[in-house]
Short mmCIF file of C-alpha atoms in Angstrom, two decimals:
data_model
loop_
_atom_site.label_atom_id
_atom_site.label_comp_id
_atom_site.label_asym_id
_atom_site.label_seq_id
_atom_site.Cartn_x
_atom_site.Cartn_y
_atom_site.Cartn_z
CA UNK I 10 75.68 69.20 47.81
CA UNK I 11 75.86 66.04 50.53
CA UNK I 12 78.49 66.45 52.86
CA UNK I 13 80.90 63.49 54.18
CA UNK I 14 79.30 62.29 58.06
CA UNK I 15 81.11 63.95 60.77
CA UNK I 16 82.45 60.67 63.21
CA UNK I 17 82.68 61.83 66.87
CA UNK I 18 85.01 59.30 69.02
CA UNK I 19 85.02 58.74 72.81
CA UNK I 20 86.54 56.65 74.99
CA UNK I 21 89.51 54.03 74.38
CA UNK I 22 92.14 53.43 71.44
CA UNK I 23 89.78 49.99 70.03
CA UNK I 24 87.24 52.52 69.44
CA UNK I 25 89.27 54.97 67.61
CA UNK I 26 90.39 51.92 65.89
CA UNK I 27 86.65 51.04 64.65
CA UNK I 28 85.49 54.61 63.97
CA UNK I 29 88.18 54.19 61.24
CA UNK I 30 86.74 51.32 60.33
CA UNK I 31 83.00 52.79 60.04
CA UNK I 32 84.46 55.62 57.78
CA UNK I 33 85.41 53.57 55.12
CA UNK I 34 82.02 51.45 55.47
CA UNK I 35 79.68 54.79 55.67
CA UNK I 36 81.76 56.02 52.44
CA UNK I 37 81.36 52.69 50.56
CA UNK I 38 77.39 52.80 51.55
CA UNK I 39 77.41 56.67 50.11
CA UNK I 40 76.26 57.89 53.89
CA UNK I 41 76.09 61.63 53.93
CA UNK I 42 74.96 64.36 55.91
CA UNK I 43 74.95 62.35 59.36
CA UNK I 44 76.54 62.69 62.48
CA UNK I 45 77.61 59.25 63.77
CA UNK I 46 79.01 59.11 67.43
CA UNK I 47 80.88 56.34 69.08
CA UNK I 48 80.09 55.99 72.55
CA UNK I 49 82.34 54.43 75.29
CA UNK I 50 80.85 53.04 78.70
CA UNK I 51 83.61 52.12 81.16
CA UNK I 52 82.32 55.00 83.37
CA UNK I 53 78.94 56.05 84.22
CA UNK I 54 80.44 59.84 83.49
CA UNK I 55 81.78 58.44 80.14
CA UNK I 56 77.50 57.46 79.66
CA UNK I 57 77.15 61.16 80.82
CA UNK I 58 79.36 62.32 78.30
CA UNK I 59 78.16 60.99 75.27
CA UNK I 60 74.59 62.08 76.18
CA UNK I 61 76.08 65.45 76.32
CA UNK I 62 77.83 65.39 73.06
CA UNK I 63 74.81 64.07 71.11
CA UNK I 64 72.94 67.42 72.84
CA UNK I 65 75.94 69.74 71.76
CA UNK I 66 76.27 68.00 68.30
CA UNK I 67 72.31 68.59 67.83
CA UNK I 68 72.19 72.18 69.49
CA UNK I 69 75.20 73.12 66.67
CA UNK I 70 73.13 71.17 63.87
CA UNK I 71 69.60 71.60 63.81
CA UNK I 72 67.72 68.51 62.71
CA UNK I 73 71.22 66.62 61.89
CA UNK I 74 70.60 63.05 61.86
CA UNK I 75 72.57 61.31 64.69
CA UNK I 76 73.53 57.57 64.70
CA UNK I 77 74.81 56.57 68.16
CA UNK I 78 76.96 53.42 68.32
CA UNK I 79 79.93 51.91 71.08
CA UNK I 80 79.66 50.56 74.00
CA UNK I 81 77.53 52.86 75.94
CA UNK I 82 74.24 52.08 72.61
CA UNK I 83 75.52 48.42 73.62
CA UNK I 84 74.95 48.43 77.14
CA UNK I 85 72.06 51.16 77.22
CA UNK I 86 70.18 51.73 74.08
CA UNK I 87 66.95 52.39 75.76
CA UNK I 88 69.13 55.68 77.12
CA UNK I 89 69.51 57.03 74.01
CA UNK I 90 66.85 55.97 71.99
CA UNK I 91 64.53 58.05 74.71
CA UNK I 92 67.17 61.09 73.38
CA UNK I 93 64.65 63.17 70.96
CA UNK I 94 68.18 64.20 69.12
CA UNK I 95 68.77 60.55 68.19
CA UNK I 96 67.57 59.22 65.23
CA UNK I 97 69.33 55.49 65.10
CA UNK I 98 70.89 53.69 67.96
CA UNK I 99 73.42 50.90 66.83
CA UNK I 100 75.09 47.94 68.73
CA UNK I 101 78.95 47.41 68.60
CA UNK I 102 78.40 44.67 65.89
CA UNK I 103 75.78 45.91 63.90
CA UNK I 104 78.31 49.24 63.83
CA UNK I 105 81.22 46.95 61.84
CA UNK I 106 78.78 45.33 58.92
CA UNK I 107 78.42 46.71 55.50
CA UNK I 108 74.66 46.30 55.22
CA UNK I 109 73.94 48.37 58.34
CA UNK I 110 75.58 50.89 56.82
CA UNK I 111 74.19 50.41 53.71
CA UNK I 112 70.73 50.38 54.93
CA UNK I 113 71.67 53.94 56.13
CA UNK I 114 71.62 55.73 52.86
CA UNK I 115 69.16 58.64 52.44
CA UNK I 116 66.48 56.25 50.26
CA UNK I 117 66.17 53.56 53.10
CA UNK I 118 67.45 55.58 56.46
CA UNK I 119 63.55 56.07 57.04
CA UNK I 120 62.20 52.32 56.90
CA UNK I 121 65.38 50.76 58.95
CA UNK I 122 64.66 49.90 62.60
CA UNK I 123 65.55 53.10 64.95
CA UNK I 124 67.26 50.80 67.41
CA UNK I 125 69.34 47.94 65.72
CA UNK I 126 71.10 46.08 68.93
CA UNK I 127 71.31 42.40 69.07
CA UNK I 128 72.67 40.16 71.56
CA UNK I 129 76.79 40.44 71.96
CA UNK I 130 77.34 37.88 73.84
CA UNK I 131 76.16 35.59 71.07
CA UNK I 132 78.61 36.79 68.53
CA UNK I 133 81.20 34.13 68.10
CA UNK I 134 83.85 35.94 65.43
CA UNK I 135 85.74 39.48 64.91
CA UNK I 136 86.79 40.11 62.20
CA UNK I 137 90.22 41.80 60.80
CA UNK I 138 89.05 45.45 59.67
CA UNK I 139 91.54 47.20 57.23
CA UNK I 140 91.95 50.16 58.26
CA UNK I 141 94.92 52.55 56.50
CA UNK I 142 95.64 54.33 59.83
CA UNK I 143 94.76 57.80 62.25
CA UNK I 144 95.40 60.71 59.76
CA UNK I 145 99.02 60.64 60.41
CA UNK I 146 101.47 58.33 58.66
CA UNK I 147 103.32 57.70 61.86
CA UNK I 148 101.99 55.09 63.41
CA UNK I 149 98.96 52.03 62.74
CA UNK I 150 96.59 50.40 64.94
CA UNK I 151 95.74 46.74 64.44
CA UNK I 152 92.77 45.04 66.28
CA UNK I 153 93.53 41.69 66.99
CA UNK I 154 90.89 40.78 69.69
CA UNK I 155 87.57 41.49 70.87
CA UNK I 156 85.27 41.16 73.99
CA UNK I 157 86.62 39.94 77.43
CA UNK I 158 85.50 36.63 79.07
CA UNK I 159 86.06 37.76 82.54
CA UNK I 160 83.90 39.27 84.43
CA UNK I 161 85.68 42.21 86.84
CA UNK I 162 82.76 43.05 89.53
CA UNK I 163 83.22 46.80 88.96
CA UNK I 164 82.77 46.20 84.92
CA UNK I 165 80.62 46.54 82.35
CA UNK I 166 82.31 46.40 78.84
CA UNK I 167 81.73 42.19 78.45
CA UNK I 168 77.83 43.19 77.71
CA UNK I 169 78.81 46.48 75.25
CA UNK I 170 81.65 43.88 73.61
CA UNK I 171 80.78 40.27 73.75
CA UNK I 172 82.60 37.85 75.00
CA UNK I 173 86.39 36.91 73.86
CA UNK I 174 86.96 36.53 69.83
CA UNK I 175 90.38 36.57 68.33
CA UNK I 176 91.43 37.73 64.72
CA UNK I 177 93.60 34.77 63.38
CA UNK I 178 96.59 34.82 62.95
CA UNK I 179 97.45 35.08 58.94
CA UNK I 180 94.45 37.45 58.79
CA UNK I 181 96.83 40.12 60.92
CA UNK I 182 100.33 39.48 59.59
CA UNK I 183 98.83 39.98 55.62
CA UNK I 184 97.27 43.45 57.17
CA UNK I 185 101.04 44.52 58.89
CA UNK I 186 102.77 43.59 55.95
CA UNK I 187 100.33 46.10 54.21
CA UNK I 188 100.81 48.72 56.18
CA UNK I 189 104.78 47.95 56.42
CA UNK I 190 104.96 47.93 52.51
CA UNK I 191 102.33 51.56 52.69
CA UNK I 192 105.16 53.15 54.85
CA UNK I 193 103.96 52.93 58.21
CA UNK I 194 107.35 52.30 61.10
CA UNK I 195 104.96 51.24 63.80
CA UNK I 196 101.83 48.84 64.46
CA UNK I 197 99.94 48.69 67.68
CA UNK I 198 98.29 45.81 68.64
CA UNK I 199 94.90 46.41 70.30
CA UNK I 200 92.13 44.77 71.93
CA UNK I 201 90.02 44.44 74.64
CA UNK I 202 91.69 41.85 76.48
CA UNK I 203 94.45 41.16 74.83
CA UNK I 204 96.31 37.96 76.45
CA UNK I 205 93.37 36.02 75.87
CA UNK I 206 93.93 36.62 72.16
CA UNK I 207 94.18 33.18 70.40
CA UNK I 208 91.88 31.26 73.18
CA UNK I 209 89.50 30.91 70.71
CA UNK I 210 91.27 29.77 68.02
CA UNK I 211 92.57 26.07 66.74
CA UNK I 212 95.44 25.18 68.91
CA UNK I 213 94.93 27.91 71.03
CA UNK I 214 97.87 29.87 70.03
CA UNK I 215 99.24 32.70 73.19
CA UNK I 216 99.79 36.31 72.37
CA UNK I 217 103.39 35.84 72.15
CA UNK I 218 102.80 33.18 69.40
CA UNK I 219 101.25 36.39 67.64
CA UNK I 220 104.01 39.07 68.43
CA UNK I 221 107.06 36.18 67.55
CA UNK I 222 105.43 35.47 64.39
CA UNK I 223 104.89 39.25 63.48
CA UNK I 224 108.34 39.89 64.06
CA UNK I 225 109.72 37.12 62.39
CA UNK I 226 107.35 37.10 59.81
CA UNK I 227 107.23 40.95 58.79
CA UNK I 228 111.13 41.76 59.52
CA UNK I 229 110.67 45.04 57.23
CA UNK I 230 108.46 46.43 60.65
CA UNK I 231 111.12 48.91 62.69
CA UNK I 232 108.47 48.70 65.71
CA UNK I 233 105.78 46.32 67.48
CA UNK I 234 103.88 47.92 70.13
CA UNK I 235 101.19 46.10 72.27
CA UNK I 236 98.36 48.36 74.52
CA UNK I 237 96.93 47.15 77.15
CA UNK I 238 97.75 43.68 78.87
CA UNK I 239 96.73 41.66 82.10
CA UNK I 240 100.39 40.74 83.61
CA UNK I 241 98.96 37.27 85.39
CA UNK I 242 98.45 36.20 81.59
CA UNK I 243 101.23 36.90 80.34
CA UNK I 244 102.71 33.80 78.54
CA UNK I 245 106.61 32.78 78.28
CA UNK I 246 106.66 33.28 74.58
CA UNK I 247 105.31 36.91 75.37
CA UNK I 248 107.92 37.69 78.39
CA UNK I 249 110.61 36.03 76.43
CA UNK I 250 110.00 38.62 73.37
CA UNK I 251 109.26 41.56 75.53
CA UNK I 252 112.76 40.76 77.01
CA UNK I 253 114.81 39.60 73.88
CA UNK I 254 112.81 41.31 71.12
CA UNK I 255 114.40 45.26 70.66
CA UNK I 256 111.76 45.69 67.86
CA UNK I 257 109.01 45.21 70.52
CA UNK I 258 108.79 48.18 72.47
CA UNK I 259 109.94 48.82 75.56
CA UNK I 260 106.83 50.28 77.33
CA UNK I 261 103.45 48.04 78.72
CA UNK I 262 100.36 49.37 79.83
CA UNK I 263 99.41 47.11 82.44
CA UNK I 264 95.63 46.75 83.94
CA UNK I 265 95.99 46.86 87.56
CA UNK I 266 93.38 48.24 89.15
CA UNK I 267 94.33 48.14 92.93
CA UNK I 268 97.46 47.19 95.03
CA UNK I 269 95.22 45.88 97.80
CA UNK I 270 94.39 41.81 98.12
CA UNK I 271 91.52 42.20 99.57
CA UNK I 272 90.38 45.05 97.12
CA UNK I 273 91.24 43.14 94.35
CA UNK I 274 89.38 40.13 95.47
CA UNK I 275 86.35 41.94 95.67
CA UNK I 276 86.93 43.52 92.05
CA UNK I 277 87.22 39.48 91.03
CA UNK I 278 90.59 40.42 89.40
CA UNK I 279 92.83 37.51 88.75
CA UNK I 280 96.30 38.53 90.51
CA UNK I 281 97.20 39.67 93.90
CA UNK I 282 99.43 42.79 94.43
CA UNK I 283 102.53 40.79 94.74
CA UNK I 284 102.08 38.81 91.57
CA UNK I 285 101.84 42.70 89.80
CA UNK I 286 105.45 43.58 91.52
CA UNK I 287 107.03 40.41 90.44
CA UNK I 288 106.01 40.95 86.85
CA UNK I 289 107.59 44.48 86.75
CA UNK I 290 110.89 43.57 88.60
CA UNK I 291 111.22 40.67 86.36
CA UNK I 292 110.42 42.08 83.33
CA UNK I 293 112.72 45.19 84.30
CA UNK I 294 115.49 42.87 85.39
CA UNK I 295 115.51 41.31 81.94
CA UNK I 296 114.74 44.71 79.98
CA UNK I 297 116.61 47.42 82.18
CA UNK I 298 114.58 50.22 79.70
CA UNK I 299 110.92 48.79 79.63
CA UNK I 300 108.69 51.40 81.84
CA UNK I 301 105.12 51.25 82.92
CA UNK I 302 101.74 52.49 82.68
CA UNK I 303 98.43 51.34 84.54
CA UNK I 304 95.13 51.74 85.35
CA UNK I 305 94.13 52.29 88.91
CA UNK I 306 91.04 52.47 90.26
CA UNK I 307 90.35 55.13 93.45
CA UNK I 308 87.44 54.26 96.07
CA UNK I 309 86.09 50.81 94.97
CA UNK I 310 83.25 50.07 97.23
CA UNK I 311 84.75 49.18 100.59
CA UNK I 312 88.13 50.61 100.15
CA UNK I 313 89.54 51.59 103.35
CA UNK I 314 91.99 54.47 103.79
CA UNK I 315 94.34 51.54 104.61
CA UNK I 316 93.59 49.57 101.50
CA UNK I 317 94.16 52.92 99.04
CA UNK I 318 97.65 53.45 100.69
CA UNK I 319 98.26 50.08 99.27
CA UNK I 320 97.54 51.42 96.04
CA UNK I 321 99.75 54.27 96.23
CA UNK I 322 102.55 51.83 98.01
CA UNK I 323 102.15 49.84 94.60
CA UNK I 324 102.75 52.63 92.38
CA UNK I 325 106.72 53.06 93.93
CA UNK I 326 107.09 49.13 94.19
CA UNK I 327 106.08 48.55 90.62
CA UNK I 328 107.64 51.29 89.40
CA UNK I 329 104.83 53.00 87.44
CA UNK I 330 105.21 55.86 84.92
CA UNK I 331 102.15 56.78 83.56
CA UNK I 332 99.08 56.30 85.42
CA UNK I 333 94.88 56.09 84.23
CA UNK I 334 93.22 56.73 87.05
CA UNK I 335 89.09 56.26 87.49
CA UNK I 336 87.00 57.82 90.38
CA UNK I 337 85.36 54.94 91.07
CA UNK I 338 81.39 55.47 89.70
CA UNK I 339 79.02 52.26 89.81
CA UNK I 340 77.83 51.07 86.84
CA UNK I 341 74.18 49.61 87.12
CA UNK I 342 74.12 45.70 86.99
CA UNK I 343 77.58 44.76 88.02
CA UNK I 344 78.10 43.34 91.32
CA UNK I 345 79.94 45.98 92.81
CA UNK I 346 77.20 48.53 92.31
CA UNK I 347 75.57 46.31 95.06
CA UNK I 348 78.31 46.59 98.00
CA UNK I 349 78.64 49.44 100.23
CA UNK I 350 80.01 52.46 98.23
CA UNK I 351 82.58 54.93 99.24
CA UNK I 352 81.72 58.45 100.07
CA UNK I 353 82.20 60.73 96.50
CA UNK I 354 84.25 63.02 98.51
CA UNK I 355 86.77 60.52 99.64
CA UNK I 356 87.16 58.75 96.23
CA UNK I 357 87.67 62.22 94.46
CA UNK I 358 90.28 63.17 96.99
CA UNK I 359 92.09 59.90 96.73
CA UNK I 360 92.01 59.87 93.22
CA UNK I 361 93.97 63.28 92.86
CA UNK I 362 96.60 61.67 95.48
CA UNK I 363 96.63 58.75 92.59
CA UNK I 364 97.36 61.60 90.20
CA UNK I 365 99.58 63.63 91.68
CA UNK I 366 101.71 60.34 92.37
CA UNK I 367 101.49 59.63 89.25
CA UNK I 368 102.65 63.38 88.00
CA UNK I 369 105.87 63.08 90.25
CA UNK I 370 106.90 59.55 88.78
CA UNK I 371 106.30 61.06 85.28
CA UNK I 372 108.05 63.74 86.06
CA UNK I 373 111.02 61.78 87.60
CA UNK I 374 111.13 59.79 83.79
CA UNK I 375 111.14 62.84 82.04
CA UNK I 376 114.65 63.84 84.36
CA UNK I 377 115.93 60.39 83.90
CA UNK I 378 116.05 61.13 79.91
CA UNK I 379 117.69 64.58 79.31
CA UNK I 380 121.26 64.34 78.09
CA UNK I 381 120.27 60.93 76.69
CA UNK I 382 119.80 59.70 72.84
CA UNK I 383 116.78 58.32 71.97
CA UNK I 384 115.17 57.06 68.83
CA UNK I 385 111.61 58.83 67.77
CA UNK I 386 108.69 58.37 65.65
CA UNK I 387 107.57 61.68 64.35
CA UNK I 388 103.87 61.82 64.41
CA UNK I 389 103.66 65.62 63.23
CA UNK I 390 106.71 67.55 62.44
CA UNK I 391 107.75 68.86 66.00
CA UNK I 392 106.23 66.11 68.04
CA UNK I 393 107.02 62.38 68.28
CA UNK I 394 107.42 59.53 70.87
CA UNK I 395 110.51 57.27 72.36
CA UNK I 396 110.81 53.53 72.05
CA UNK I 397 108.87 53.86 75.51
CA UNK I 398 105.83 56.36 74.21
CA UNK I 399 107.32 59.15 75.76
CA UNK I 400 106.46 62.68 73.96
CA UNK I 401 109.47 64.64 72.86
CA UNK I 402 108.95 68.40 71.51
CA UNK I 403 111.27 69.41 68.65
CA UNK I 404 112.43 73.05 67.97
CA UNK I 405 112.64 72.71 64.00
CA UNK I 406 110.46 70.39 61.95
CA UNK I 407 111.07 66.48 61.50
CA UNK I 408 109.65 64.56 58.88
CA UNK I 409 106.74 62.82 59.72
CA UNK I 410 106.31 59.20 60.22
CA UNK I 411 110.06 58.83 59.99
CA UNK I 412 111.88 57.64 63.26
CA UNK I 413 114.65 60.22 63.60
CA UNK I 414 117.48 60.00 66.50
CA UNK I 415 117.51 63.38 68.82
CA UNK I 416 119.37 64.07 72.10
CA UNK I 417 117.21 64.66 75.03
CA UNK I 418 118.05 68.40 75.74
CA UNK I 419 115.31 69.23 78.65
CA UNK I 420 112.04 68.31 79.77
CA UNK I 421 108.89 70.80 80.73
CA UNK I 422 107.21 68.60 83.00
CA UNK I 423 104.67 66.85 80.65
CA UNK I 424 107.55 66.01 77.76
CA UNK I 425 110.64 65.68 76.55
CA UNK I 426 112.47 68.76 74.62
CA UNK I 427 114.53 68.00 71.72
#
């Protein structure tokens, strides 16, 4: 009897997005019996990671075949093709085409190349994977964009991605209106850096081209959600929806990184701490319920204590909810793992300041919402999430992948009670 491979998944939502993908294209190939794990690399501890799954997921399996794929095979297949539990190593393109899979199957898995990894910066298109969804029937994720043409001092995902690629247009209304007319009440729009979507295309076309055209196009869908976006490139099509648009959630995940100029000159981001506090009193101003998450970065190299409290300082003026914060942790061949590096016991101790900021403006949401109604997607049938991705925890079951209206009654600190 062949078993179904076992798909481990680490790191961001894109890749939980594509290991959805690579299910469907290891079932069409007839795969079996394999353990396929897809790597992240934004972190030199999320490199440390996956080395230590592959090690569990062999210790657990004896002589399992393991096919490593992501970012982290991008960026550093040498690392795990020197792993004796490894048997293939795959790039992040290879890992989306149908004849890599293919070329998987038991009666060819021993003559295919153990490390397939070509050049991603060369690759020019992405393609629109169908994908029906993440086991639930609540909510679908819709990759609209690819690789990152920036180049952040502190990052390496441009050489595990590629550079920027955009799915067009057409390609990702026809998917919505599939999974609209297959039930789902919410799409989320993903990708790597996701106002440059459209840059690449004819016309050039701005992410809030996209979302308008979604909404207008595919008025059956009760909710548009967008992950992560870079404020500075935020277009006026995009603010004007995100203020006008009630079918466009209410909640942005912004990529911050620092509230220090200085700081983020050195990172070679593209916005200075005031231009971050403008977007969010704006954008508040025009949408009194839109709240905020971001990632912020503790102990870049040549932080000061100074230049961290301007971090924290921006967490109050923007108004942040949810925080991701990184420890700083080099990442060999970017420029910052060249400048003079903070000491691991100050960027670990600043970092739980981040997150215990970040725990008290949480927290202060949470208080905000009792006694209020709000509208929720069920994504199992005592948990679901506000227009503004909070979690709410219901006493009695809900149906799933409905949106169902509750009063707020409480809040335990890490959700809201129903």
């Amino acid at each position: 009897m062949t078993d179904a491979p076992v798909f481990t998944t680490l790191g961001c939502r894109l890749n939980a997005y594509e290991t959805e993908a690579m299910k469907n294209l290891a079932q069409q190939a007839g795969l079996a019996n394999a353990h396929v794990v897809n790597t992240c690399a934004v972190t030199a501890e999320a490199v440390r990671k996956a080395r230590q799954e592959i090690r569990r997921i062999a210790r657990d399996n004896p002589g399992a075949t393991i096919i490593v794929t992501g970012c982290a095979a991008q960026t550093e297949p040498e690392t795990f093709a020197a792993m004796p539990e490894v048997t293939r190593v795959i790039g992040n393109h290879e890992k989306m085409q149908p004849e890599t899979w293919a070329a998987l199957t038991p009666d060819l898995i021993g003559q295919t190349e153990r490390v397939q990894v070509d050049d991603i910066l060369s690759v020019r298109e992405t393609a629109g994977h169908l994908i029906d969804g993440f086991g639930t029937r609540a909510r679908a994720y819709v990759q609209v964009q690819n690789g990152c043409d920036h180049r952040c001092t502190f990052c390496i995902i441009p050489f595990g991605r590629g550079n920027s690629r955009s799915v067009p247009a057409g390609v990702v209304v026809d998917q919505i209106k599939r999974l609209v007319d297959a039930g789902y009440n919410e799409v989320v729009l993903t990708g790597v850096d996701l106002t440059s979507w459209g840059a690449d295309l004819p016309a050039t076309p701005k992410l809030g081209d996209l979302v308008r055209r979604i909404l207008k196009l595919v008025p059956d869908l009760p909710r548009l959600r967008i992950s992560s976006i870079d404020s500075i490139e935020a277009d006026p099509a995009l603010i004007e929806a995100i203020a006008t648009e009630p079918r466009l959630m209410p909640h942005l995940h912004l990529s911050l990184q620092a509230g220090d100029d200085m700081i983020l000159k050195r990172m070679k981001r593209r916005h200075l701490r005031d231009d971050a506090i403008r977007f969010c009193t704006e954008m508040r101003a025009a949408r009194p319920d839109l709240i905020y998450g971001a990632d912020i970065i503790a102990g870049f190299p040549t932080e000061t204590e100074a230049m961290f409290e301007n971090s924290l300082k921006l967490v109050e003026e923007c108004g942040l909810t949810w925080l991701h914060v990184f420890p700083y942790s080099p990442r060999q061949g970017t420029p910052a793992a060249r400048m003079p590096q903070v000491a691991a016991h100050a960027i670990k101790a600043r970092a739980a300041r981040l997150r215990a900021l970040g725990e008290e403006m949480a927290a202060r949401h949470l208080e905000a919402q009792v006694g209020r109604v709000h509208r929720v997607l069920m994504e199992s049938p005592r948990m679901g999430r506000t227009e503004q991705f909070t979690e709410v925890a219901f006493a009695a079951d809900q149906p799933v992948g409905q949106i169902v209206t509750a009063r707020i009654l409480g809040q335990d600190g890490a959700r809201l009670l129903a």
